Coordinates of C-alpha atoms and ligand atoms in Angstrom, one line a residue:
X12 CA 16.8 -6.1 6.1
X13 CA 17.9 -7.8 2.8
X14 CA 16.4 -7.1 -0.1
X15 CA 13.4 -9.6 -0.7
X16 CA 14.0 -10.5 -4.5
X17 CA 16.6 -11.0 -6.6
X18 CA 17.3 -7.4 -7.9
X19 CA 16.2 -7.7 -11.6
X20 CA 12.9 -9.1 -10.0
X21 CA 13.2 -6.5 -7.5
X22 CA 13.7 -3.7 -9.8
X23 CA 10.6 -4.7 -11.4
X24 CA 8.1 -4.9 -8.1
X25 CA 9.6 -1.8 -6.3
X26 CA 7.9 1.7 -6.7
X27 CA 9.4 4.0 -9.7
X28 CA 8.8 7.8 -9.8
X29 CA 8.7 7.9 -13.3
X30 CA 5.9 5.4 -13.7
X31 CA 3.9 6.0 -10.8
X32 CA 3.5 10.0 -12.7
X33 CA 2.9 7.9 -15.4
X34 CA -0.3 6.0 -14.2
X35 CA -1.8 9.6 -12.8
X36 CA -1.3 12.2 -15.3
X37 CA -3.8 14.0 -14.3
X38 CA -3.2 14.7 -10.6
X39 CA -2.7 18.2 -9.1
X40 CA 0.2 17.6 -7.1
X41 CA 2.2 15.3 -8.6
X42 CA 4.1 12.1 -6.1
X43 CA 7.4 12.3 -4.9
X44 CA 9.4 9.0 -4.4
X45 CA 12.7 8.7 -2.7
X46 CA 15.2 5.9 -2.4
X47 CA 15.1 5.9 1.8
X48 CA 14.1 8.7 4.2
X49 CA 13.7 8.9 8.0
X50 CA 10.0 9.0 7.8
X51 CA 7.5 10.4 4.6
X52 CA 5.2 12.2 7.4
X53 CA 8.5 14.3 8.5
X54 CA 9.2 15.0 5.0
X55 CA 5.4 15.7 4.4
X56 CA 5.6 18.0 7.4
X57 CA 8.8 19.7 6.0
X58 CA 7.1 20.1 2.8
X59 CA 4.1 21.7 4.6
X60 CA 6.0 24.2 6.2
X61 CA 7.5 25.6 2.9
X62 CA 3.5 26.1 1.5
X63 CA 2.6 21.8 -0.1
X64 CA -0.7 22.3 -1.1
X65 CA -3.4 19.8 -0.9
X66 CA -2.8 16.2 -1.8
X67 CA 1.0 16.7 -1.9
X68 CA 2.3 13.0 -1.5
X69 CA 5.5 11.5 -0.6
X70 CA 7.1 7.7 -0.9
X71 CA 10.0 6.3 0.8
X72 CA 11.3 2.8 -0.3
X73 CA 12.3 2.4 2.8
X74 CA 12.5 4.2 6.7
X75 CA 14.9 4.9 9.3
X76 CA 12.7 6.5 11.3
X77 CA 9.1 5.5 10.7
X78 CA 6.7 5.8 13.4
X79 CA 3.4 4.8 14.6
X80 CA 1.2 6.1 17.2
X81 CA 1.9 7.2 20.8
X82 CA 5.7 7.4 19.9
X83 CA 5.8 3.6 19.0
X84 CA 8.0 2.6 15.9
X85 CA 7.2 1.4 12.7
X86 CA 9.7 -0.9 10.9
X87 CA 10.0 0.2 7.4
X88 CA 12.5 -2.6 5.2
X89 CA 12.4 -2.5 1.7
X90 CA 9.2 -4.0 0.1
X91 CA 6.9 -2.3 1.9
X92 CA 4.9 1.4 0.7
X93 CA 5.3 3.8 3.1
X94 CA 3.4 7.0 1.7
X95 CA 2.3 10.4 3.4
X96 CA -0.3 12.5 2.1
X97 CA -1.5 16.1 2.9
X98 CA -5.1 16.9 3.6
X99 CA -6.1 20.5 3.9
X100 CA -9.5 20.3 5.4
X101 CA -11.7 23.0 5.4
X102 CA -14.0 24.2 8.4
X103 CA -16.8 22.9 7.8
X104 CA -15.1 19.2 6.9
X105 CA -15.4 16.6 9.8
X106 CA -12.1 15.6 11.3
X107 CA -13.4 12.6 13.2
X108 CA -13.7 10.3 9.9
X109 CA -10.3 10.8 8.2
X110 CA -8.4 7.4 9.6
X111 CA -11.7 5.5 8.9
X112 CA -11.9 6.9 5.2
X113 CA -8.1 6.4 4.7
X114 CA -8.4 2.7 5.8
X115 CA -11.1 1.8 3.7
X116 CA -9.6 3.6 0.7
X117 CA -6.8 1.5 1.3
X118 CA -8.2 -1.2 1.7
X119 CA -10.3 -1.4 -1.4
X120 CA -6.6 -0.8 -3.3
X121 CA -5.6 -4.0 -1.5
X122 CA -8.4 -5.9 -3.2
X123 CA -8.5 -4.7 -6.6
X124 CA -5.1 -4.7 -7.2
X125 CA -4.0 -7.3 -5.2
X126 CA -6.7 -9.6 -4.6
X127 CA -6.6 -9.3 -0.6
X128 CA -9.1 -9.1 1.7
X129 CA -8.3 -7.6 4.1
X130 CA -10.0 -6.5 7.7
X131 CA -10.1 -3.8 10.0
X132 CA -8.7 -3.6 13.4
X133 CA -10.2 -0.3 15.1
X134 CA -9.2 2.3 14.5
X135 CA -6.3 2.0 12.4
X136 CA -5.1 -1.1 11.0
X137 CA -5.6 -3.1 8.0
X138 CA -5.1 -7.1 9.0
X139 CA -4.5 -10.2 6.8
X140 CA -5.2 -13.3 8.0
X141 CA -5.0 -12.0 11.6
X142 CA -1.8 -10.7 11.0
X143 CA -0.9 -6.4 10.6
X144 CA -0.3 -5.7 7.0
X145 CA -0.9 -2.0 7.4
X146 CA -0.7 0.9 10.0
X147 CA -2.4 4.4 9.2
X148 CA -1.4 7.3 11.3
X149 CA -3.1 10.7 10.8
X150 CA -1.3 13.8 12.7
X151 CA -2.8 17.1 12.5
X152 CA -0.7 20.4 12.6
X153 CA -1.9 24.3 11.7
X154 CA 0.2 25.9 9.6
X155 CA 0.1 29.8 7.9
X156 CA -3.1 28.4 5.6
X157 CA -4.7 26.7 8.4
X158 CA -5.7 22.9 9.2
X159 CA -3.0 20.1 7.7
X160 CA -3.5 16.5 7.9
X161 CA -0.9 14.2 7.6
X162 CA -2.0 10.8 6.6
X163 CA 0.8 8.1 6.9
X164 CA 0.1 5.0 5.4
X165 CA 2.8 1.8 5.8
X166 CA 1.5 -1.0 3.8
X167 CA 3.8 -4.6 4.1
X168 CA 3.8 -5.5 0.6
X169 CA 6.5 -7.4 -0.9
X170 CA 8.3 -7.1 2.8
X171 CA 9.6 -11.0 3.0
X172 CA 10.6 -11.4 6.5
X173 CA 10.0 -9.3 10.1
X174 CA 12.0 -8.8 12.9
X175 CA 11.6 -11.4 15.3
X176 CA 9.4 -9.8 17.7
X177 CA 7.0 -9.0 14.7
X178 CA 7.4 -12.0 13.4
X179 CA 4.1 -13.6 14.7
X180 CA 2.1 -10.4 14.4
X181 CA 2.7 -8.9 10.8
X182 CA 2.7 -10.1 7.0
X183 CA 2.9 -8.7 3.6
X184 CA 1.0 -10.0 1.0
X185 CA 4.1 -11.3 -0.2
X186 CA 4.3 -13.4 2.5
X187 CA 0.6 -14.2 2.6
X188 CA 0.4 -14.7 -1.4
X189 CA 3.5 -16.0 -1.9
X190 CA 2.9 -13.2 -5.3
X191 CA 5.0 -10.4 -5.9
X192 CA 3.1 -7.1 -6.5
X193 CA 3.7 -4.2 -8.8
X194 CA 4.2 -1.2 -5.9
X195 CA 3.5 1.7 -8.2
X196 CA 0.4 -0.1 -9.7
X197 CA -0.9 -0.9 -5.5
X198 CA 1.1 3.6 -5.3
X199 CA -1.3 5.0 -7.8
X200 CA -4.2 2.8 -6.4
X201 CA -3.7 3.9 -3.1
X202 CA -3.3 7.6 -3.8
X203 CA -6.6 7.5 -6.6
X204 CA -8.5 5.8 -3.7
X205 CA -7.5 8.1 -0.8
X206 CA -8.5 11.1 -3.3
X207 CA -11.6 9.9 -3.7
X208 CA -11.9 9.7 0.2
X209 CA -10.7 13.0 0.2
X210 CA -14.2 14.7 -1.8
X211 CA -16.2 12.3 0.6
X212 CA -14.7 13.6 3.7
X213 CA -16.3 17.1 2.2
X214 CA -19.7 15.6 0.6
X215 CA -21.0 12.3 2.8
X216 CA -18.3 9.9 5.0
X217 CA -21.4 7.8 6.0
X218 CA -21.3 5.0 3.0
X219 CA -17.5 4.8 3.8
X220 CA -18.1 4.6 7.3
X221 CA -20.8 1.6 7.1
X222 CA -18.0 0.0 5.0
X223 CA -15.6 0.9 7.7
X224 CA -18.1 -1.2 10.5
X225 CA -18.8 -3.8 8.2
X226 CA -15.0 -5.0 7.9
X227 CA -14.0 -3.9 11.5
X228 CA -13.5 -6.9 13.3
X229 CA -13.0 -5.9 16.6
X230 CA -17.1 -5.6 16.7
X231 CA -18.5 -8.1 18.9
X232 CA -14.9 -9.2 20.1
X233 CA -14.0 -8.8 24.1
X234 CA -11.3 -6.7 24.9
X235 CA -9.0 -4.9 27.4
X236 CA -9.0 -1.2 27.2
X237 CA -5.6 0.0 28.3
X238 CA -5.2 3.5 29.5
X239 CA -2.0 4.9 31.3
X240 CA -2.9 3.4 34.6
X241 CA -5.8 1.2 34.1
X242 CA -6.4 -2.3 32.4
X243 CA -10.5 -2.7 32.0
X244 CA -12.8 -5.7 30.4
X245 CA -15.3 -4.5 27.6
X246 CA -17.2 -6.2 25.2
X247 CA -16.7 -4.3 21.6
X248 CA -20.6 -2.9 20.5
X249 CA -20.1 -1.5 17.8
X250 CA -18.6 1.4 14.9
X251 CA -20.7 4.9 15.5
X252 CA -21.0 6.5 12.1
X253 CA -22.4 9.4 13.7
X254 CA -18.9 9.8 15.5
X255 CA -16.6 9.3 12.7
X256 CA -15.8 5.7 13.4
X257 CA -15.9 5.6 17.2
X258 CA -15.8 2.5 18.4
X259 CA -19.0 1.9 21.4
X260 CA -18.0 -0.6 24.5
X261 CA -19.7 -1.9 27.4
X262 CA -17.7 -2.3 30.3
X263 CA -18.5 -5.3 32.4
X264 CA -20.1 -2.7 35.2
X265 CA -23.1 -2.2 32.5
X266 CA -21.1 1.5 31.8
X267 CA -20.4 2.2 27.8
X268 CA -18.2 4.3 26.9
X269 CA -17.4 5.3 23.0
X270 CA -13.8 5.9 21.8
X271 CA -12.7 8.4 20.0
X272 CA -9.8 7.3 18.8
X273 CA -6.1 7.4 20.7
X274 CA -7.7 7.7 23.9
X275 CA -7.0 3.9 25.0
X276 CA -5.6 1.0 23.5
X277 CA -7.1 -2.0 22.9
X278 CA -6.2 -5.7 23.4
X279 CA -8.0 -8.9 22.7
X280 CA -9.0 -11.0 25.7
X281 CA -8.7 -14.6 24.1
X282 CA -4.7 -13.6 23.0
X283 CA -5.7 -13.5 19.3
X284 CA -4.2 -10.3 17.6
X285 CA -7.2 -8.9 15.8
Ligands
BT5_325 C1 0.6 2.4 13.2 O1 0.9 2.8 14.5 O2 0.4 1.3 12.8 C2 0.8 3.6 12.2 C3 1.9 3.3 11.3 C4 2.1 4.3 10.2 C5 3.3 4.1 9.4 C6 3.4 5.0 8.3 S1 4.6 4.6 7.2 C7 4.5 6.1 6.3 C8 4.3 7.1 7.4 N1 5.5 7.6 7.9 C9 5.7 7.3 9.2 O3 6.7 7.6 9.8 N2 4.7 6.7 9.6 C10 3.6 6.5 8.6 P1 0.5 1.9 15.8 O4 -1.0 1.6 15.7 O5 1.0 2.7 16.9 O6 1.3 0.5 15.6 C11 2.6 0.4 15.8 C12 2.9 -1.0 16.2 O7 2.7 -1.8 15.0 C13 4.3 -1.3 16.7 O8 4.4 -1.0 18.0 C14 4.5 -2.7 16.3 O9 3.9 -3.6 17.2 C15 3.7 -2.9 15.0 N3 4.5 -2.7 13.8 C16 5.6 -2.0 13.6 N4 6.0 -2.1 12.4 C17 5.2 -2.9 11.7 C18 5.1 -3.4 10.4 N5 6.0 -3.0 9.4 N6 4.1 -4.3 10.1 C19 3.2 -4.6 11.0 N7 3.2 -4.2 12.3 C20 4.2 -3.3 12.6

């Protein structure tokens, strides 16, 4: 897709190596950006398996490959951050909590830097004005040292337009704003916020989870759980903390169930992407 801007303009929004090191001196592993890749969690995973150490983080500008969950794809023009970082949990760290912690990490980068509030959609989406401006997709793999996560984040920042089919379901908060934002000032956000959610996965996820609950939407909402062969009505209960973010339904046989996380997918009953 075009590029958004004019290019001086553009040249000033769009995410710079340089800079981005610039803003976070002080971080172990310092971010790699590059001009288009096929997706930052394959390069992540590349990286991994030649010894990345902890909080190892990768940018594209762009994707040819992204993906989201369950082998669905994630369009990736120009504007948007796609970033992967690496997680080495330990055994004793939870595992349950890390797409919760990751969305409210980016989430609170969202509002201090660009003044959005944004809301959750369980498990894994950030939503603007009931529209997707962010997908979060944690894959886990072992490797020589043990446990890696990689955490891909694709934020729509200063995307402009979607494909037609997205068209009614996403935004940027270009788009939403009508403001363009500095990408390595939302980058170094992001990746100071999601380290910080990295030393609460280890010490106490519960504050970030009650955050979590208190901006997930789908609470309260009726919904369709979709599994490979069935299509069921629930009403949404509520976010376990205990669980890691799981989200509790009632089926409309009296029967609750509580979701883990990719088990089923969910859909709105009134139509309403939420
Ligand atoms: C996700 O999956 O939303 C997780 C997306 C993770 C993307 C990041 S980008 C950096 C890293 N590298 C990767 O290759 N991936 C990660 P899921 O919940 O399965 O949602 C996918 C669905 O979102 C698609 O089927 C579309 O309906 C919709 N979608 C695709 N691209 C979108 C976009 N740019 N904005 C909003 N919605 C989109």
């Amino acid at each position: 897709m075009a590029s958004p801007f004019g290019a001086e303009e553009r040249m000033q929004t769009t995410i710079s190596e340089k800079n981005l090191r610039r803003l976070l001196p002080d971080r172990a592993a310092p971010p790699l950006v590059f001009e288009r890749l096929d997706s930052t969690n394959a390069e992540l995973a590349r990286l991994c398996a030649s010894g990345a150490s902890e909080g190892a983080a990768v940018f594209a500008r762009s994707q040819t490959a992204g993906r989201g969950r369950l082998g669905r794809t994630f369009e990736s023009p120009e504007g948007g951050l796609y970033l992967s970082v690496l997680w080495r949990p330990s055994e004793s760290d939870p595992l349950f909590p890390i797409t919760a912690l990751a969305a409210v990490a980016v989430r609170r980068a969202l509002l201090h830097i660009c003044g959005v509030d944004t809301q959750i959609k369980w498990r894994n989406d950030l939503l603007l004005g009931g529209k997707k401006l962010c997908g979060i997709l944690a894959e886990l793999k072992t490797d020589a040292r043990g446990l890696c996560v990689l955490l891909g984040i694709g934020v729509n920042v200063n995307t402009r337009a979607f494909c037609e089919d997205l068209q009614p379901r996403a935004t940027s908060v270009f788009l939403h704003t009508g403001r363009a934002v500095d990408e390595t000032r939302l980058a170094a956000e992001i990746l100071r916020e999601l380290d910080a959610a990295r030393r609460v996965l280890s010490e106490n996820p519960k504050p970030y989870l009650a955050e979590y609950a208190d901006a997930c939407i789908t609470v309260g909402k009726r919904v369709t759980v979709l599994r490979a062969e069935t299509a069921r009505s629930a009403l949404a209960l509520g976010i376990d903390t205990e669980l890691g973010g799981a989200l509790r339904i009632r089926y409309d046989d009296g029967s609750e169930e509580l979701l883990i996380s990719g088990e089923a997918t969910l859909r709105a009953e009134n139509g309403e992407y939420f």
